[in-house]
Coordinates of C-alpha atoms in Angstrom, one line a residue:
Chain P
X18 CA 29.5 -12.4 -18.7
X19 CA 29.8 -8.7 -18.4
X20 CA 26.2 -7.9 -19.2
X21 CA 25.1 -10.1 -16.2
X22 CA 27.1 -8.1 -13.7
X23 CA 24.7 -5.6 -12.2
X24 CA 25.2 -2.0 -13.2
X25 CA 24.8 -0.2 -10.0
X26 CA 25.9 3.2 -8.6
X27 CA 28.7 3.5 -6.1
X28 CA 28.6 2.1 -2.5
X29 CA 29.9 -0.8 -0.5
X30 CA 26.6 -2.6 -0.5
X31 CA 26.6 -2.5 -4.2
X32 CA 30.2 -3.5 -4.3
X33 CA 29.2 -6.6 -2.3
X34 CA 26.4 -7.4 -4.8
X35 CA 28.7 -6.9 -7.7
X36 CA 31.3 -9.3 -6.2
X37 CA 28.6 -11.9 -5.6
X38 CA 27.2 -11.7 -9.1
X39 CA 30.7 -11.7 -10.7
X40 CA 31.6 -14.9 -8.8
X41 CA 28.3 -16.5 -9.8
X42 CA 29.2 -15.9 -13.5
X43 CA 26.7 -17.8 -15.7
X44 CA 24.8 -19.0 -12.6
X45 CA 23.3 -15.5 -12.4
X46 CA 21.2 -13.9 -15.0
X47 CA 19.7 -10.5 -15.5
X48 CA 20.4 -9.2 -12.0
X49 CA 20.6 -5.4 -11.4
X50 CA 17.2 -4.1 -12.0
X51 CA 14.4 -3.4 -9.5
X52 CA 12.9 -6.8 -10.4
X53 CA 13.7 -9.8 -12.7
X54 CA 11.5 -10.4 -15.8
X55 CA 11.2 -13.9 -17.1
X56 CA 8.9 -16.1 -19.2
X57 CA 6.8 -19.0 -18.0
X58 CA 6.7 -21.7 -20.7
X59 CA 3.3 -21.6 -22.6
X60 CA 0.8 -24.0 -21.2
X61 CA 2.5 -24.3 -17.8
X62 CA 1.6 -22.7 -14.5
X63 CA 4.0 -20.7 -12.4
X64 CA 5.0 -22.5 -9.1
X65 CA 6.6 -20.4 -6.4
X66 CA 7.7 -20.9 -2.8
X67 CA 9.9 -19.1 -0.2
X68 CA 12.0 -20.6 2.6
X69 CA 14.1 -19.0 5.3
X70 CA 17.2 -20.4 7.0
X71 CA 18.3 -18.6 10.2
X72 CA 21.5 -19.1 12.1
X73 CA 21.0 -20.8 15.5
X74 CA 17.5 -21.9 14.3
X75 CA 18.2 -24.0 11.2
X76 CA 22.0 -24.5 11.8
X77 CA 24.8 -23.4 13.9
X78 CA 27.9 -21.6 12.6
X79 CA 30.3 -24.2 14.0
X80 CA 28.5 -27.1 12.2
X81 CA 28.7 -25.9 8.6
X82 CA 31.0 -24.2 6.3
X83 CA 29.7 -20.9 4.8
X84 CA 29.4 -22.6 1.4
X85 CA 27.3 -25.4 2.9
X86 CA 25.0 -22.9 4.5
X87 CA 24.4 -21.3 1.1
X88 CA 23.9 -24.7 -0.6
X89 CA 21.6 -26.0 2.1
X90 CA 19.4 -22.9 2.2
X91 CA 19.0 -23.0 -1.6
X92 CA 18.3 -26.8 -1.8
X93 CA 15.8 -26.6 1.0
X94 CA 13.8 -24.1 -1.0
X95 CA 14.2 -26.0 -4.3
X96 CA 12.9 -29.1 -2.6
X97 CA 9.4 -27.4 -2.5
X98 CA 9.5 -27.2 -6.3
X99 CA 10.3 -30.9 -6.4
X100 CA 7.3 -31.6 -4.1
X101 CA 5.1 -29.7 -6.6
X102 CA 6.4 -31.6 -9.6
X103 CA 7.8 -28.4 -11.0
X104 CA 11.0 -27.6 -12.9
X105 CA 13.0 -24.6 -11.6
X106 CA 12.9 -21.3 -13.6
X107 CA 15.0 -19.3 -11.2
X108 CA 16.0 -18.4 -7.7
X109 CA 16.1 -15.2 -5.6
X110 CA 18.2 -15.1 -2.5
X111 CA 17.7 -12.4 0.2
X112 CA 20.7 -12.5 2.5
X113 CA 20.9 -10.7 5.8
X114 CA 24.6 -10.4 6.8
X115 CA 25.9 -9.4 10.3
X116 CA 29.3 -7.7 10.4
X117 CA 30.9 -10.9 11.8
X118 CA 29.7 -12.8 8.6
X119 CA 30.7 -10.2 6.0
X120 CA 34.0 -12.0 5.3
X121 CA 32.1 -15.2 4.6
X122 CA 29.6 -13.7 2.2
X123 CA 31.6 -14.8 -0.8
X124 CA 31.7 -18.4 0.3
X125 CA 28.0 -18.4 1.1
X126 CA 27.4 -17.1 -2.4
X127 CA 29.6 -19.9 -3.8
X128 CA 27.4 -22.4 -2.1
X129 CA 24.2 -20.8 -3.5
X130 CA 25.8 -20.8 -6.9
X131 CA 26.8 -24.4 -6.7
X132 CA 23.3 -25.5 -5.7
X133 CA 21.7 -23.4 -8.4
X134 CA 24.1 -25.0 -11.0
X135 CA 23.3 -28.5 -9.6
X136 CA 19.6 -27.8 -10.1
X137 CA 20.2 -26.5 -13.6
X138 CA 18.7 -23.1 -12.9
X139 CA 19.7 -19.5 -12.4
X140 CA 20.0 -16.8 -9.7
X141 CA 17.7 -14.1 -11.1
X142 CA 17.6 -11.7 -8.1
X143 CA 17.8 -11.1 -4.4
X144 CA 18.5 -8.6 -1.7
X145 CA 21.4 -7.9 0.6
X146 CA 20.8 -6.4 4.0
X147 CA 22.7 -5.7 7.2
X148 CA 21.3 -7.4 10.4
X149 CA 22.2 -9.0 13.7
X150 CA 22.0 -12.7 12.6
X151 CA 22.7 -14.5 9.4
X152 CA 19.5 -15.2 7.5
X153 CA 18.9 -16.5 4.0
X154 CA 15.5 -16.4 2.4
X155 CA 15.5 -18.2 -0.9
X156 CA 12.5 -17.8 -3.2
X157 CA 12.2 -20.4 -5.9
X158 CA 10.2 -20.1 -9.1
X159 CA 9.3 -23.1 -11.3
X160 CA 6.7 -24.2 -13.7
X161 CA 4.7 -27.3 -14.2
X162 CA 2.0 -28.4 -16.6
X163 CA 0.3 -30.1 -13.7
X164 CA 1.3 -29.1 -10.2
X165 CA 1.2 -31.9 -7.6
X166 CA -0.5 -30.8 -4.4
X167 CA -0.8 -32.3 -0.9
X168 CA -4.6 -32.5 -1.2
X169 CA -5.3 -35.2 -3.8
X170 CA -4.2 -38.4 -2.1
X171 CA -7.0 -41.0 -2.6
X172 CA -8.2 -43.9 -0.5
X173 CA -6.6 -47.0 -2.1
X174 CA -3.4 -45.2 -2.9
X175 CA -0.1 -46.4 -1.5
X176 CA 2.5 -44.2 0.2
X177 CA 6.1 -44.0 -1.0
X178 CA 9.2 -42.3 0.2
X179 CA 12.4 -41.6 -1.7
X180 CA 15.9 -42.3 -0.2
X181 CA 16.8 -43.6 3.2
X182 CA 15.9 -41.4 6.2
X183 CA 17.5 -40.5 9.5
X184 CA 20.9 -39.1 8.5
X185 CA 20.2 -35.5 9.4
X186 CA 18.9 -36.6 12.8
X187 CA 22.1 -38.6 13.5
X188 CA 24.2 -35.6 12.6
X189 CA 22.1 -33.2 14.7
X190 CA 22.3 -35.6 17.7
X191 CA 26.1 -35.8 17.5
X192 CA 26.5 -32.0 17.3
X193 CA 24.1 -31.4 20.1
X194 CA 26.1 -33.9 22.2
X195 CA 29.3 -32.0 21.4
X196 CA 30.6 -34.7 19.1
X197 CA 31.6 -34.7 15.5
X198 CA 29.0 -36.6 13.4
X199 CA 30.2 -39.3 11.1
X200 CA 31.0 -37.9 7.6
X201 CA 28.1 -39.6 5.8
X202 CA 25.5 -38.4 8.3
X203 CA 27.0 -34.9 8.3
X204 CA 26.9 -34.8 4.5
X205 CA 23.1 -35.6 4.5
X206 CA 22.6 -32.6 6.8
X207 CA 25.0 -30.2 5.2
X208 CA 24.6 -30.9 1.5
X209 CA 21.0 -32.1 0.8
X210 CA 19.9 -32.7 -2.8
X211 CA 16.4 -31.6 -3.8
X212 CA 14.7 -34.4 -5.6
X213 CA 14.1 -32.3 -8.7
X214 CA 14.8 -35.1 -11.2
X215 CA 12.1 -37.3 -9.6
X216 CA 9.7 -34.4 -9.0
X217 CA 9.1 -33.4 -12.6
X218 CA 8.2 -36.9 -13.6
X219 CA 5.9 -37.9 -10.7
X220 CA 2.7 -36.5 -12.1
X221 CA 3.2 -38.4 -15.4
X222 CA 3.9 -41.6 -13.4
X223 CA 0.4 -41.3 -11.8
X224 CA 1.3 -39.8 -8.4
X225 CA -1.7 -38.2 -6.8
X226 CA -0.1 -36.1 -4.1
X227 CA 3.4 -35.2 -2.8
X228 CA 5.2 -33.3 0.0
X229 CA 8.8 -33.1 0.8
X230 CA 10.2 -34.4 4.1
X231 CA 11.2 -31.2 6.0
X232 CA 9.4 -31.5 9.4
X233 CA 9.9 -35.3 9.7
X234 CA 8.3 -38.1 7.8
X235 CA 5.4 -38.7 10.2
X236 CA 4.7 -35.0 10.7
X237 CA 4.7 -34.4 6.9
X238 CA 2.5 -37.4 6.4
X239 CA 0.1 -35.7 8.8
X240 CA 0.1 -32.6 6.6
X241 CA -0.8 -34.9 3.6
X242 CA -3.5 -36.7 5.5
X243 CA -5.0 -33.4 6.7
X244 CA -4.9 -31.7 3.3
X245 CA -6.3 -34.8 1.5
X246 CA -8.8 -35.7 4.2
X247 CA -7.6 -39.3 4.4
X248 CA -6.3 -41.7 7.0
X249 CA -2.7 -42.8 6.2
X250 CA -1.3 -45.9 7.8
X251 CA 2.5 -46.1 7.9
X252 CA 4.6 -49.2 8.5
X253 CA 7.4 -47.9 10.7
X254 CA 9.5 -51.0 10.0
X255 CA 9.3 -50.4 6.2
X256 CA 10.8 -46.9 6.3
X257 CA 14.3 -47.2 4.7
X258 CA 16.9 -46.2 7.2
X259 CA 20.1 -44.3 6.8
X260 CA 23.0 -46.5 8.2
X261 CA 23.0 -46.2 12.0
X262 CA 19.5 -44.7 12.2
X263 CA 16.7 -46.2 14.3
X264 CA 13.2 -46.6 13.0
X265 CA 12.2 -43.6 15.2
X266 CA 15.1 -41.6 13.7
X267 CA 13.9 -42.3 10.2
X268 CA 10.3 -41.5 11.1
X269 CA 11.1 -38.1 12.8
X270 CA 14.3 -36.8 11.1
X271 CA 13.6 -33.4 9.5
X272 CA 15.2 -31.5 6.7
X273 CA 15.7 -34.7 4.7
X274 CA 14.3 -33.1 1.5
X275 CA 13.2 -36.5 0.3
X276 CA 9.8 -36.9 -1.3
X277 CA 6.7 -38.5 0.2
X278 CA 4.2 -39.3 -2.4
X279 CA 0.9 -41.2 -2.9
X280 CA 0.0 -43.2 -6.0
X281 CA -2.2 -46.1 -6.9
X282 CA 1.1 -47.8 -7.7
X283 CA 4.6 -46.6 -8.3
X284 CA 7.7 -48.5 -9.4
X285 CA 10.6 -46.1 -9.4
X286 CA 14.2 -46.5 -8.4
X287 CA 14.9 -45.1 -4.9
X288 CA 11.2 -45.0 -3.9
X289 CA 10.0 -47.5 -1.2
X290 CA 6.4 -48.3 -0.3
X291 CA 5.8 -47.6 3.4
X292 CA 2.1 -47.3 3.8
X293 CA -1.4 -47.1 2.5
X294 CA -4.1 -44.5 2.2
X295 CA -7.6 -45.2 3.5
X296 CA -10.8 -43.2 4.0
X297 CA -10.8 -41.0 7.1
X298 CA -12.4 -42.3 10.3
X299 CA -13.6 -39.7 12.7
X300 CA -10.9 -37.3 11.4
X301 CA -8.1 -37.6 9.0
X302 CA -4.6 -38.5 10.4
X303 CA -1.8 -40.9 10.5
X304 CA -1.7 -44.4 12.1
X305 CA 1.8 -45.8 12.7
X306 CA 2.2 -49.6 12.9
X307 CA 5.2 -51.6 14.0
X308 CA 5.5 -55.4 14.3
X309 CA 1.8 -55.6 13.4
X310 CA 0.6 -53.4 16.3
X311 CA -0.3 -49.7 16.4
X312 CA 2.3 -47.5 18.1
X313 CA 2.0 -43.9 19.4
X314 CA 4.3 -41.5 17.7
X315 CA 5.3 -37.9 18.6
X316 CA 8.0 -36.1 16.7
X317 CA 8.8 -33.5 14.1
X318 CA 10.1 -30.1 14.5
X319 CA 8.0 -27.1 15.6
X320 CA 9.5 -23.6 15.4
X321 CA 7.1 -22.3 17.9
X322 CA 7.4 -25.0 20.6
X323 CA 8.7 -23.8 24.0
Chain Y
X5 CA -13.1 -18.7 3.1
X6 CA -12.6 -22.1 4.6
X7 CA -10.8 -23.6 1.6
X8 CA -8.1 -20.9 1.9
X9 CA -7.2 -21.8 5.5
X10 CA -4.1 -24.0 5.2
X11 CA -4.8 -27.6 6.0
X12 CA -1.8 -28.5 8.1
X13 CA -1.0 -31.1 10.7
X14 CA -0.8 -30.2 14.4
X15 CA 1.8 -27.9 16.0
X16 CA 2.2 -24.4 17.4
X17 CA 4.0 -23.2 14.3
X18 CA 1.1 -24.4 12.1
X19 CA -1.4 -22.9 14.6
X20 CA 0.3 -19.5 14.1
X21 CA 0.2 -19.9 10.3
X22 CA -3.5 -20.9 10.5
X23 CA -4.3 -17.8 12.6
X24 CA -2.5 -15.5 10.2
X25 CA -4.3 -17.0 7.2
X26 CA -7.7 -16.9 8.9
X27 CA -7.2 -13.2 9.8
X28 CA -6.2 -12.5 6.2
X29 CA -9.5 -13.9 4.9
X30 CA -9.9 -13.2 1.2
X31 CA -6.5 -11.4 1.2
X32 CA -4.9 -14.8 1.2
X33 CA -5.4 -17.4 -1.5
X34 CA -4.3 -21.0 -1.9
X35 CA -1.9 -21.1 1.0
X36 CA -1.0 -24.5 2.6
X37 CA 0.9 -26.4 0.0
X38 CA 4.6 -26.7 -0.6
X39 CA 4.4 -23.9 -3.1
X40 CA 1.8 -21.7 -4.7
X41 CA 0.7 -22.3 -8.3
X42 CA -0.6 -19.4 -10.4
X43 CA -1.1 -18.3 -14.0
X44 CA 0.7 -15.5 -15.7
X45 CA -1.6 -13.7 -18.2
X46 CA -0.9 -14.9 -21.7
X47 CA 1.4 -12.6 -23.6
X48 CA 2.9 -11.1 -20.4
X49 CA 6.2 -11.7 -18.7
X50 CA 6.6 -12.6 -15.1
X51 CA 8.2 -9.9 -13.0
X52 CA 9.6 -10.8 -9.6
X53 CA 11.5 -9.2 -6.8
X54 CA 12.4 -9.8 -3.1
X55 CA 12.9 -7.3 -0.4
X56 CA 14.0 -7.7 3.3
X57 CA 13.0 -5.5 6.2
X58 CA 15.0 -6.1 9.4
X59 CA 14.5 -4.6 12.9
X60 CA 17.1 -2.1 13.9
X61 CA 18.2 -1.8 10.2
X62 CA 15.2 -0.6 8.4
X63 CA 13.2 0.5 11.4
X64 CA 13.2 0.5 15.2
X65 CA 10.5 -1.2 17.3
X66 CA 9.7 2.1 19.1
X67 CA 9.1 4.0 15.9
X68 CA 6.3 1.9 14.3
X69 CA 3.3 -0.2 15.2
X70 CA 3.5 -3.9 14.3
X71 CA 0.8 -3.3 11.6
X72 CA 2.9 -0.4 10.1
X73 CA 5.9 -2.7 10.1
X74 CA 3.9 -5.3 8.1
X75 CA 2.4 -2.7 5.7
X76 CA 5.8 -1.0 5.1
X77 CA 7.7 -4.2 4.4
X78 CA 5.0 -5.2 1.9
X79 CA 4.7 -1.8 0.1
X80 CA 8.6 -1.5 -0.1
X81 CA 8.6 -4.8 -2.1
X82 CA 5.6 -3.9 -4.2
X83 CA 7.3 -0.6 -5.1
X84 CA 9.8 -2.7 -7.2
X85 CA 6.9 -3.9 -9.3
X86 CA 5.7 -0.3 -9.8
X87 CA 9.2 0.6 -11.0
X88 CA 9.1 -2.2 -13.6
X89 CA 5.7 -1.1 -14.8
X90 CA 4.2 -4.4 -13.6
X91 CA 0.8 -5.3 -12.1
X92 CA 0.9 -7.5 -9.0
X93 CA 0.0 -11.1 -9.2
X94 CA 0.7 -12.1 -5.6
X95 CA 2.9 -11.7 -2.6
X96 CA 4.9 -14.2 -0.4
X97 CA 5.9 -13.1 3.1
X98 CA 8.7 -14.9 5.0
X99 CA 8.6 -13.7 8.6
X100 CA 11.2 -14.4 11.3
X101 CA 9.7 -13.9 14.7
X102 CA 11.7 -13.7 17.9
X103 CA 9.9 -14.7 21.1
X104 CA 9.5 -11.1 22.2
X105 CA 7.5 -10.4 19.0
X106 CA 5.2 -13.5 18.9
X107 CA 2.4 -11.5 20.5
X108 CA 2.6 -8.9 17.8
X109 CA 2.5 -11.4 14.9
X110 CA -1.2 -11.0 14.4
X111 CA -0.9 -7.2 14.0
X112 CA 2.1 -7.5 11.7
X113 CA 0.0 -9.9 9.6
X114 CA -2.9 -7.4 9.6
X115 CA -0.6 -4.7 8.2
X116 CA 0.6 -7.1 5.5
X117 CA -3.0 -7.9 4.6
X118 CA -4.0 -4.3 4.4
X119 CA -1.1 -3.5 2.1
X120 CA -2.0 -6.4 -0.1
X121 CA -5.6 -5.3 -0.2
X122 CA -4.6 -1.7 -1.0
X123 CA -2.5 -3.1 -3.9
X124 CA -5.4 -5.2 -5.1
X125 CA -3.4 -8.4 -4.9
X126 CA -3.2 -11.6 -2.7
X127 CA -0.9 -13.3 -0.3
X128 CA -0.1 -16.6 -1.9
X129 CA 2.5 -18.1 0.3
X130 CA 5.3 -17.5 2.9
X131 CA 7.3 -18.9 5.7
X132 CA 7.3 -18.5 9.4
X133 CA 10.5 -19.1 11.4
X134 CA 11.9 -18.5 14.8
X135 CA 14.9 -16.2 15.1
X136 CA 16.7 -13.6 17.2
X137 CA 15.5 -10.4 15.4
X138 CA 12.3 -9.6 13.6
X139 CA 12.8 -9.8 9.8
X140 CA 10.2 -9.8 7.0
X141 CA 11.2 -10.8 3.5
X142 CA 8.5 -10.1 1.0
X143 CA 8.6 -11.5 -2.5
X144 CA 6.4 -9.9 -5.0
X145 CA 5.2 -11.4 -8.3
X146 CA 3.7 -9.4 -11.1
X147 CA 3.3 -9.3 -14.8
X148 CA 3.8 -6.8 -17.6
X149 CA 3.5 -6.9 -21.4
X150 CA 6.6 -4.6 -21.5
X151 CA 8.8 -4.4 -18.3
X152 CA 10.4 -1.1 -17.8
X153 CA 14.1 -1.4 -16.8
X154 CA 16.8 0.9 -15.6
X155 CA 18.8 0.6 -18.7
X156 CA 16.9 2.3 -21.5
X157 CA 17.2 6.0 -20.6
X158 CA 18.2 7.8 -23.8
X159 CA 20.1 11.1 -24.4
X160 CA 17.4 13.8 -24.9
X161 CA 15.0 12.3 -22.4
X162 CA 13.9 14.3 -19.4
X163 CA 13.9 13.0 -15.8
X164 CA 10.7 13.0 -13.8
X165 CA 9.9 12.1 -10.2
X166 CA 6.5 11.5 -8.6
X167 CA 5.3 13.0 -5.3
X168 CA 7.2 15.4 -3.0
X169 CA 10.3 14.1 -1.3
X170 CA 12.0 14.4 2.1
X171 CA 9.2 13.2 4.5
X172 CA 10.9 10.0 5.5
X173 CA 14.2 11.8 6.1
X174 CA 12.4 14.3 8.4
X175 CA 10.8 11.5 10.4
X176 CA 14.1 9.7 10.7
X177 CA 15.9 12.8 11.9
X178 CA 13.3 13.4 14.6
X179 CA 13.5 9.9 15.8
X180 CA 17.3 9.8 15.9
X181 CA 17.2 13.1 17.9
X182 CA 14.9 11.4 20.4
X183 CA 11.9 13.5 19.3
X184 CA 8.5 12.5 18.0
X185 CA 8.2 13.4 14.2
X186 CA 5.3 15.5 13.0
X187 CA 2.4 13.3 12.0
X188 CA 2.6 13.9 8.3
X189 CA 6.3 13.1 8.0
X190 CA 5.8 10.0 10.2
X191 CA 3.0 8.8 7.9
X192 CA 5.3 9.1 4.9
X193 CA 7.8 6.8 6.6
X194 CA 5.4 4.4 8.3
X195 CA 2.8 3.9 5.6
X196 CA 4.3 4.4 2.2
X197 CA 2.2 3.7 -0.9
X198 CA 3.8 1.9 -3.8
X199 CA 3.0 3.8 -7.0
X200 CA 1.4 0.9 -8.7
X201 CA -1.4 2.8 -10.4
X202 CA 1.2 5.0 -12.2
X203 CA 3.7 2.1 -12.8
X204 CA 1.4 0.1 -15.0
X205 CA 0.8 3.0 -17.4
X206 CA 4.3 4.4 -17.7
X207 CA 5.4 2.2 -20.5
X208 CA 2.3 3.1 -22.6
X209 CA 3.0 6.8 -21.8
X210 CA 6.4 6.5 -23.5
X211 CA 8.6 6.2 -20.5
X212 CA 12.0 4.7 -21.4
X213 CA 13.3 3.7 -17.9
X214 CA 12.3 3.7 -14.3
X215 CA 13.5 3.0 -10.8
X216 CA 11.8 3.6 -7.4
X217 CA 13.4 6.0 -4.9
X218 CA 14.6 3.7 -2.1
X219 CA 18.2 4.6 -1.6
X220 CA 17.7 8.4 -2.1
X221 CA 16.8 10.3 -5.3
X222 CA 20.4 11.1 -6.3
X223 CA 21.7 7.6 -5.4
X224 CA 18.9 6.0 -7.4
X225 CA 19.5 8.4 -10.3
X226 CA 23.1 7.2 -10.3
X227 CA 21.8 3.6 -10.7
X228 CA 19.8 4.7 -13.7
X229 CA 22.7 6.6 -15.2
X230 CA 25.1 3.6 -14.7
X231 CA 22.6 1.1 -16.1
X232 CA 21.7 3.2 -19.1
X233 CA 25.2 4.5 -19.7
X234 CA 24.1 8.1 -19.7
X235 CA 24.9 11.4 -17.9
X236 CA 21.9 12.7 -15.9
X237 CA 21.8 16.3 -14.9
X238 CA 19.4 17.1 -11.9
X239 CA 18.2 20.5 -10.9
X240 CA 18.3 20.3 -7.1
X241 CA 15.9 23.3 -6.9
X242 CA 13.3 21.6 -9.0
X243 CA 12.8 18.6 -6.8
X244 CA 9.4 18.8 -5.1
X245 CA 9.8 19.0 -1.4
X246 CA 7.8 17.6 1.4
X247 CA 6.7 20.5 3.7
X248 CA 9.7 21.3 6.0
X249 CA 12.2 19.4 3.9
X250 CA 15.3 21.1 2.5
X251 CA 16.5 20.5 -1.0
X252 CA 19.2 18.2 0.4
X253 CA 16.6 16.3 2.3
X254 CA 14.6 15.8 -0.8
X255 CA 17.6 14.7 -2.8
X256 CA 18.9 12.1 -0.3
X257 CA 15.8 10.8 1.6
X258 CA 15.5 7.1 1.2
X259 CA 12.6 4.7 1.3
X260 CA 10.3 7.2 -0.4
X261 CA 8.9 4.6 -2.8
X262 CA 8.2 7.3 -5.4
X263 CA 9.1 6.7 -9.0
X264 CA 12.0 8.2 -10.9
X265 CA 11.4 7.9 -14.7
X266 CA 12.9 9.1 -18.0
X267 CA 10.8 9.9 -21.0
X268 CA 11.0 12.1 -24.1
X269 CA 8.1 14.0 -22.5
X270 CA 5.7 13.1 -19.8
X271 CA 2.6 15.0 -18.6
X272 CA 1.1 13.2 -15.7
X273 CA -0.4 14.4 -12.5
X274 CA 2.0 14.2 -9.6
X275 CA 5.1 13.9 -11.8
X276 CA 7.6 16.8 -11.9
X277 CA 10.4 17.3 -14.4
X278 CA 13.7 17.6 -12.4
X279 CA 16.4 17.0 -15.0
X280 CA 17.7 15.9 -18.3
X281 CA 19.5 12.9 -19.8
X282 CA 22.6 13.5 -21.9
X283 CA 25.2 11.3 -23.5
X284 CA 27.9 10.1 -21.1
X285 CA 31.2 12.0 -20.9
X286 CA 34.2 10.1 -19.6
X287 CA 31.9 7.9 -17.6
X288 CA 28.1 7.8 -16.9
X289 CA 26.9 9.5 -13.7
X290 CA 24.8 12.3 -12.2
X291 CA 25.5 16.0 -12.2
X292 CA 23.6 18.0 -9.6
X293 CA 22.9 21.7 -10.3
X294 CA 21.6 24.4 -7.9
X295 CA 21.2 28.1 -8.7
X296 CA 22.7 27.5 -12.1
X297 CA 26.0 26.1 -10.6
X298 CA 27.2 22.5 -10.2
X299 CA 27.2 21.3 -6.6
X300 CA 28.8 18.2 -5.1
X301 CA 26.4 15.8 -3.6
X302 CA 27.0 12.8 -1.3
X303 CA 24.2 10.9 0.2
X304 CA 22.0 7.8 0.1
X305 CA 21.9 4.8 2.3
X306 CA 24.5 2.1 2.2
X307 CA 23.9 -1.1 4.2
X308 CA 27.6 -2.0 4.2
X309 CA 29.0 1.4 5.2
X310 CA 31.1 1.4 8.4

């Protein structure tokens, strides 16, 4: 689509942008101005989030193909729309490309384009910069007639999670041990799928709050509990596990991009009840139970830990 | 505003986010969920852009204070809204913070907050990540009843630029020569002001197209010419110069964040007529004149140049 190829003056930076947009084809739309202009459906609110993926922080070069890096960064950002019950309107990708990655930029772009197509949305803008480390900041725009937040879980609700957890943790453990992960676990880390199809319907199904599992199920449940001022009790043994994952793996594995939701009751394929919401005691938080007894649980990823 | 402090679970990363948002006070709004939800004024289009500032690419640590780095990254992004004739609705800032910068994060945040206040908008979200180099990706959201693009300049229009150009180039030249720039030139580089007040009114004043001066006046005029399929003739001698700047400085200085606009006629304080728009010849482009003769002009910044 010629009109979607950005009309820019000369220069190698602009050549790189032109090449990306040409490869994206119909996955890109209206790129080439100072900003993108788009319409939010009447009666809906705009929902927007931004998410950064940095080499050696969120992934290592030897773990993933360039296309997987682009896909994963995009899906990680889209997952925040799913957690808000929003439909995507468009994606902006700001890519910082070191010299050693310039040859891989086309493949990274392909991965971004494939993720955007899979989410049935468009790339509407971005930025391309030089830099010392590969970094992709994806901003996602969506809309919802009723945005699901973290703060409306109610005592008496149950807690549900989508999918089976622990795959990314298994893949990470293998890589960090210098081994190749098994293909299925690797796929869960490399090519996550934002739960957009579920997200848009959750509000209509009576869900009261939602968050996506990015820091780890228990860590994210703590965010829900804090935001909703409730005590959440989770049955460790009820968490669906990815084949080969332990209960602790499933409870702490990050970057799952599954959805953790509260509802008075929810019957939906792929969602499992794993806990209950009660009134807060002294302070809101998460109680983890296993075999009928309370267990201590530490875990989840913290970017600023030593 | 207690309800605007993000309610997050425990962890040092979340402590850092909480500290930023607490310091922002009323400059931040609704942070703490997976995404921000906001309303676009009825009858207006959403306008959105993203812009990355990377240490050692867009600035050096020894040139700027942390607060100036935050201010500049934010104003650079907001300038794209001005160029679209849009009013800001909110800002998201994704910050990648190396260990050596963690102590400066509060000051960077202060600069972001001051820029957001100066633009009369709010910080509505962001991301905080570890990494090897300081990087700030600011996404700006705005709205406009009629968005100004680069592609509607018409033969017969005149070309206008705001302000006086060349200050950032002077500051850069001093720094690169190992000298301290004069205070006024340094201020133009360190603390730019997006031309938001002008931007919102330009469409009503009959402007046909606009771009902000980020790559350099001539380079940005080439983008306008290419997008609008016109030939733009610029009188190098007519470009208003920052004190001490040469005509070539004024024509090539990047990151000015002034506005370059076309209109049949424009009388507006701080805008100077510097050229004309004609039909394209063989191909659209920019002709630079000086002393009545055509001059060759190369310049502007290219991230991907060797």
